GROMACS .gro file of C-alpha atoms in nm:
model
  229
    1UNK     CA    1  -6.743 -14.009  18.097
    2UNK     CA    2  -6.440 -13.918  17.948
    3UNK     CA    3  -6.309 -13.609  17.876
    4UNK     CA    4  -6.004 -13.599  17.679
    5UNK     CA    5  -5.871 -13.255  17.469
    6UNK     CA    6  -5.535 -13.235  17.265
    7UNK     CA    7  -5.379 -13.026  17.439
    8UNK     CA    8  -5.083 -12.801  17.214
    9UNK     CA    9  -4.763 -12.646  17.387
   10UNK     CA   10  -4.527 -12.374  17.295
   11UNK     CA   11  -4.152 -12.431  17.368
   12UNK     CA   12  -3.824 -12.241  17.217
   13UNK     CA   13  -3.699 -12.525  16.965
   14UNK     CA   14  -3.348 -12.483  16.866
   15UNK     CA   15  -3.221 -12.509  16.486
   16UNK     CA   16  -2.877 -12.503  16.326
   17UNK     CA   17  -2.694 -12.401  16.046
   18UNK     CA   18  -2.355 -12.430  15.965
   19UNK     CA   19  -2.247 -12.114  15.780
   20UNK     CA   20  -1.985 -12.006  15.585
   21UNK     CA   21  -1.869 -11.676  15.485
   22UNK     CA   22  -1.573 -11.608  15.231
   23UNK     CA   23  -1.280 -11.379  15.335
   24UNK     CA   24  -1.295 -10.971  15.271
   25UNK     CA   25  -1.625 -10.724  15.389
   26UNK     CA   26  -1.853 -10.650  15.091
   27UNK     CA   27  -2.183 -10.880  15.019
   28UNK     CA   28  -2.294 -11.140  14.839
   29UNK     CA   29  -2.518 -11.360  14.734
   30UNK     CA   30  -2.691 -11.585  14.979
   31UNK     CA   31  -2.706 -12.006  14.884
   32UNK     CA   32  -2.960 -12.122  15.184
   33UNK     CA   33  -2.872 -12.530  15.139
   34UNK     CA   34  -3.127 -12.770  15.261
   35UNK     CA   35  -3.034 -13.175  15.288
   36UNK     CA   36  -3.225 -13.449  15.192
   37UNK     CA   37  -3.422 -13.689  15.500
   38UNK     CA   38  -3.148 -13.855  15.654
   39UNK     CA   39  -2.904 -13.581  15.615
   40UNK     CA   40  -2.757 -13.318  15.826
   41UNK     CA   41  -2.607 -12.920  15.813
   42UNK     CA   42  -2.256 -13.024  15.724
   43UNK     CA   43  -2.290 -13.346  15.457
   44UNK     CA   44  -2.484 -13.005  15.304
   45UNK     CA   45  -2.206 -12.748  15.358
   46UNK     CA   46  -1.916 -12.942  15.211
   47UNK     CA   47  -2.115 -13.079  14.921
   48UNK     CA   48  -2.294 -12.684  14.811
   49UNK     CA   49  -1.974 -12.610  14.802
   50UNK     CA   50  -1.865 -12.849  14.549
   51UNK     CA   51  -2.156 -12.760  14.334
   52UNK     CA   52  -2.112 -12.430  14.297
   53UNK     CA   53  -1.798 -12.274  14.319
   54UNK     CA   54  -1.904 -11.854  14.306
   55UNK     CA   55  -1.808 -11.641  14.544
   56UNK     CA   56  -2.146 -11.666  14.794
   57UNK     CA   57  -2.169 -11.667  15.238
   58UNK     CA   58  -2.422 -12.024  15.163
   59UNK     CA   59  -2.620 -12.133  15.511
   60UNK     CA   60  -2.667 -12.464  15.536
   61UNK     CA   61  -2.980 -12.522  15.762
   62UNK     CA   62  -3.057 -12.862  15.957
   63UNK     CA   63  -3.440 -13.042  15.975
   64UNK     CA   64  -3.548 -13.045  16.309
   65UNK     CA   65  -3.637 -13.376  16.337
   66UNK     CA   66  -3.367 -13.577  16.410
   67UNK     CA   67  -3.338 -13.981  16.421
   68UNK     CA   68  -3.108 -14.306  16.402
   69UNK     CA   69  -2.961 -14.398  16.111
   70UNK     CA   70  -2.943 -14.782  16.226
   71UNK     CA   71  -2.573 -14.842  16.130
   72UNK     CA   72  -2.496 -15.120  15.784
   73UNK     CA   73  -2.141 -15.323  15.712
   74UNK     CA   74  -2.045 -14.929  15.586
   75UNK     CA   75  -2.089 -14.735  15.876
   76UNK     CA   76  -2.151 -14.787  16.263
   77UNK     CA   77  -2.482 -14.613  16.411
   78UNK     CA   78  -2.496 -14.245  16.388
   79UNK     CA   79  -2.777 -14.007  16.363
   80UNK     CA   80  -2.995 -13.815  16.065
   81UNK     CA   81  -3.306 -13.525  16.021
   82UNK     CA   82  -3.555 -13.473  15.852
   83UNK     CA   83  -3.766 -13.230  15.752
   84UNK     CA   84  -4.175 -13.347  15.842
   85UNK     CA   85  -4.355 -13.482  16.016
   86UNK     CA   86  -4.724 -13.709  16.001
   87UNK     CA   87  -4.804 -13.591  16.294
   88UNK     CA   88  -4.953 -13.223  16.231
   89UNK     CA   89  -4.633 -13.184  15.909
   90UNK     CA   90  -4.882 -12.811  15.892
   91UNK     CA   91  -4.590 -12.728  16.150
   92UNK     CA   92  -4.288 -12.792  15.999
   93UNK     CA   93  -4.375 -12.613  15.774
   94UNK     CA   94  -4.481 -12.296  15.870
   95UNK     CA   95  -4.079 -12.381  16.167
   96UNK     CA   96  -3.881 -12.377  15.792
   97UNK     CA   97  -4.074 -12.077  15.696
   98UNK     CA   98  -3.975 -11.973  16.027
   99UNK     CA   99  -3.566 -12.039  15.921
  100UNK     CA  100  -3.494 -11.979  15.621
  101UNK     CA  101  -3.699 -11.567  15.690
  102UNK     CA  102  -3.406 -11.587  16.009
  103UNK     CA  103  -3.128 -11.643  15.901
  104UNK     CA  104  -3.218 -11.423  15.542
  105UNK     CA  105  -3.305 -11.137  15.852
  106UNK     CA  106  -2.972 -11.210  16.063
  107UNK     CA  107  -2.725 -11.244  15.771
  108UNK     CA  108  -2.884 -10.923  15.641
  109UNK     CA  109  -2.842 -10.733  16.013
  110UNK     CA  110  -2.489 -10.840  15.972
  111UNK     CA  111  -2.413 -10.704  15.648
  112UNK     CA  112  -2.253 -10.970  15.481
  113UNK     CA  113  -2.519 -11.006  15.204
  114UNK     CA  114  -2.703 -10.918  14.928
  115UNK     CA  115  -3.043 -10.961  15.039
  116UNK     CA  116  -3.210 -10.945  14.650
  117UNK     CA  117  -2.963 -11.249  14.551
  118UNK     CA  118  -3.154 -11.464  14.811
  119UNK     CA  119  -3.105 -11.831  14.642
  120UNK     CA  120  -3.231 -12.210  14.772
  121UNK     CA  121  -3.091 -12.556  14.698
  122UNK     CA  122  -3.211 -12.833  14.844
  123UNK     CA  123  -3.234 -13.212  14.749
  124UNK     CA  124  -3.466 -13.461  14.796
  125UNK     CA  125  -3.756 -13.409  15.064
  126UNK     CA  126  -3.606 -13.068  15.115
  127UNK     CA  127  -3.771 -12.947  14.741
  128UNK     CA  128  -4.142 -12.960  14.831
  129UNK     CA  129  -4.037 -12.700  15.137
  130UNK     CA  130  -3.813 -12.486  14.935
  131UNK     CA  131  -4.056 -12.472  14.667
  132UNK     CA  132  -4.317 -12.402  14.940
  133UNK     CA  133  -4.141 -12.121  15.109
  134UNK     CA  134  -4.094 -11.925  14.738
  135UNK     CA  135  -4.368 -11.980  14.613
  136UNK     CA  136  -4.567 -11.737  14.929
  137UNK     CA  137  -4.214 -11.555  15.011
  138UNK     CA  138  -4.158 -11.493  14.574
  139UNK     CA  139  -4.017 -11.159  14.666
  140UNK     CA  140  -3.714 -11.254  14.862
  141UNK     CA  141  -3.611 -11.594  14.593
  142UNK     CA  142  -3.368 -11.468  14.302
  143UNK     CA  143  -3.314 -11.873  14.202
  144UNK     CA  144  -3.456 -12.189  14.365
  145UNK     CA  145  -3.229 -12.511  14.276
  146UNK     CA  146  -3.416 -12.855  14.306
  147UNK     CA  147  -3.250 -13.162  14.384
  148UNK     CA  148  -3.457 -13.534  14.293
  149UNK     CA  149  -3.754 -13.377  14.456
  150UNK     CA  150  -4.085 -13.274  14.495
  151UNK     CA  151  -4.372 -12.993  14.470
  152UNK     CA  152  -4.615 -12.908  14.691
  153UNK     CA  153  -4.915 -13.161  14.720
  154UNK     CA  154  -5.123 -12.913  14.776
  155UNK     CA  155  -4.967 -12.715  14.447
  156UNK     CA  156  -5.305 -12.680  14.308
  157UNK     CA  157  -5.503 -12.514  14.577
  158UNK     CA  158  -5.652 -12.218  14.445
  159UNK     CA  159  -5.514 -11.914  14.668
  160UNK     CA  160  -5.185 -12.104  14.838
  161UNK     CA  161  -4.923 -12.010  14.608
  162UNK     CA  162  -4.838 -11.705  14.398
  163UNK     CA  163  -4.648 -11.674  14.034
  164UNK     CA  164  -4.253 -11.521  14.138
  165UNK     CA  165  -4.026 -11.408  13.957
  166UNK     CA  166  -3.779 -11.589  14.018
  167UNK     CA  167  -3.575 -11.830  13.808
  168UNK     CA  168  -3.579 -12.241  13.837
  169UNK     CA  169  -3.297 -12.468  13.801
  170UNK     CA  170  -3.475 -12.846  13.817
  171UNK     CA  171  -3.286 -13.134  13.828
  172UNK     CA  172  -3.379 -13.490  13.817
  173UNK     CA  173  -3.207 -13.938  13.819
  174UNK     CA  174  -3.328 -14.117  13.506
  175UNK     CA  175  -3.306 -14.460  13.709
  176UNK     CA  176  -3.455 -14.211  14.088
  177UNK     CA  177  -3.671 -14.407  14.224
  178UNK     CA  178  -3.838 -14.207  14.385
  179UNK     CA  179  -3.860 -13.880  14.200
  180UNK     CA  180  -3.915 -14.052  13.851
  181UNK     CA  181  -3.801 -13.888  13.452
  182UNK     CA  182  -4.180 -13.877  13.382
  183UNK     CA  183  -4.288 -13.800  13.698
  184UNK     CA  184  -4.006 -13.448  13.698
  185UNK     CA  185  -4.144 -13.393  13.442
  186UNK     CA  186  -4.506 -13.371  13.494
  187UNK     CA  187  -4.392 -13.181  13.790
  188UNK     CA  188  -4.164 -12.930  13.619
  189UNK     CA  189  -4.482 -12.807  13.362
  190UNK     CA  190  -4.638 -12.683  13.684
  191UNK     CA  191  -4.368 -12.496  13.788
  192UNK     CA  192  -4.398 -12.329  13.504
  193UNK     CA  193  -4.693 -12.185  13.548
  194UNK     CA  194  -4.579 -11.958  13.841
  195UNK     CA  195  -4.212 -11.981  13.750
  196UNK     CA  196  -4.059 -11.679  13.547
  197UNK     CA  197  -3.812 -11.974  13.429
  198UNK     CA  198  -3.736 -12.337  13.471
  199UNK     CA  199  -3.473 -12.543  13.328
  200UNK     CA  200  -3.551 -12.880  13.352
  201UNK     CA  201  -3.240 -13.207  13.294
  202UNK     CA  202  -3.233 -13.600  13.325
  203UNK     CA  203  -2.934 -13.712  13.487
  204UNK     CA  204  -2.775 -14.091  13.424
  205UNK     CA  205  -2.818 -14.184  13.764
  206UNK     CA  206  -3.004 -14.303  14.093
  207UNK     CA  207  -3.127 -14.084  14.370
  208UNK     CA  208  -2.840 -13.918  14.433
  209UNK     CA  209  -2.588 -13.609  14.319
  210UNK     CA  210  -2.414 -13.710  14.037
  211UNK     CA  211  -2.053 -13.489  13.962
  212UNK     CA  212  -2.160 -13.424  13.624
  213UNK     CA  213  -2.475 -13.242  13.740
  214UNK     CA  214  -2.141 -12.939  13.925
  215UNK     CA  215  -2.109 -12.720  13.649
  216UNK     CA  216  -2.451 -12.673  13.542
  217UNK     CA  217  -2.584 -12.638  13.890
  218UNK     CA  218  -2.297 -12.369  13.952
  219UNK     CA  219  -2.308 -12.201  13.579
  220UNK     CA  220  -2.668 -12.165  13.612
  221UNK     CA  221  -2.588 -11.997  14.017
  222UNK     CA  222  -2.331 -11.783  13.872
  223UNK     CA  223  -2.564 -11.662  13.547
  224UNK     CA  224  -2.782 -11.530  13.792
  225UNK     CA  225  -2.541 -11.410  14.038
  226UNK     CA  226  -2.460 -11.172  13.780
  227UNK     CA  227  -2.826 -11.072  13.696
  228UNK     CA  228  -2.759 -11.231  13.344
  229UNK     CA  229  -3.054 -11.316  13.160
   0.00000   0.00000   0.00000
């Protein structure tokens, strides 16, 4: 009779992020940016710099799971990155939390960030991961910007997530086929159960961040960087 068992090996696994630090020596607020499925750290850094014009450090974290992006008429064969897989997805969640913690710890030790002023901004697939982190470690977050994404599937689990003294900006698209306005509106109400405040707004677009959203995002972050109420 066969005796089959699964065994787990833990190996060193390199993860990467691009870091933008403005000139000057003073500690600044930190924005940790996470791309959507198929994106990468380079493109998300450009997008975050477009959206947020404040004097801050930006760490653009790349998803750990690489995959092929097949060519079409507009672009050649390339590679993209994702955050979760169906196989043992909880391990991907732990890795995301570990990476965010490491970024905050390392940059704080280097003296380049104002640690209490840490913001998370994510698009699409990474939004729920950022909410998982924020409501697991609420003391580490000043604000969360969720763009065209969801909330944790286990949001209702008793004792899983904590209330946080931080704010949420939650934006969606009127014609987004993945995260419909109705679905995001329901998510916003659930987020209000635990966040200090939730600002929810829908733009006339699909599953893409329109430039019309840039001043909304920038203004929201600016207000909280200055600790205005």
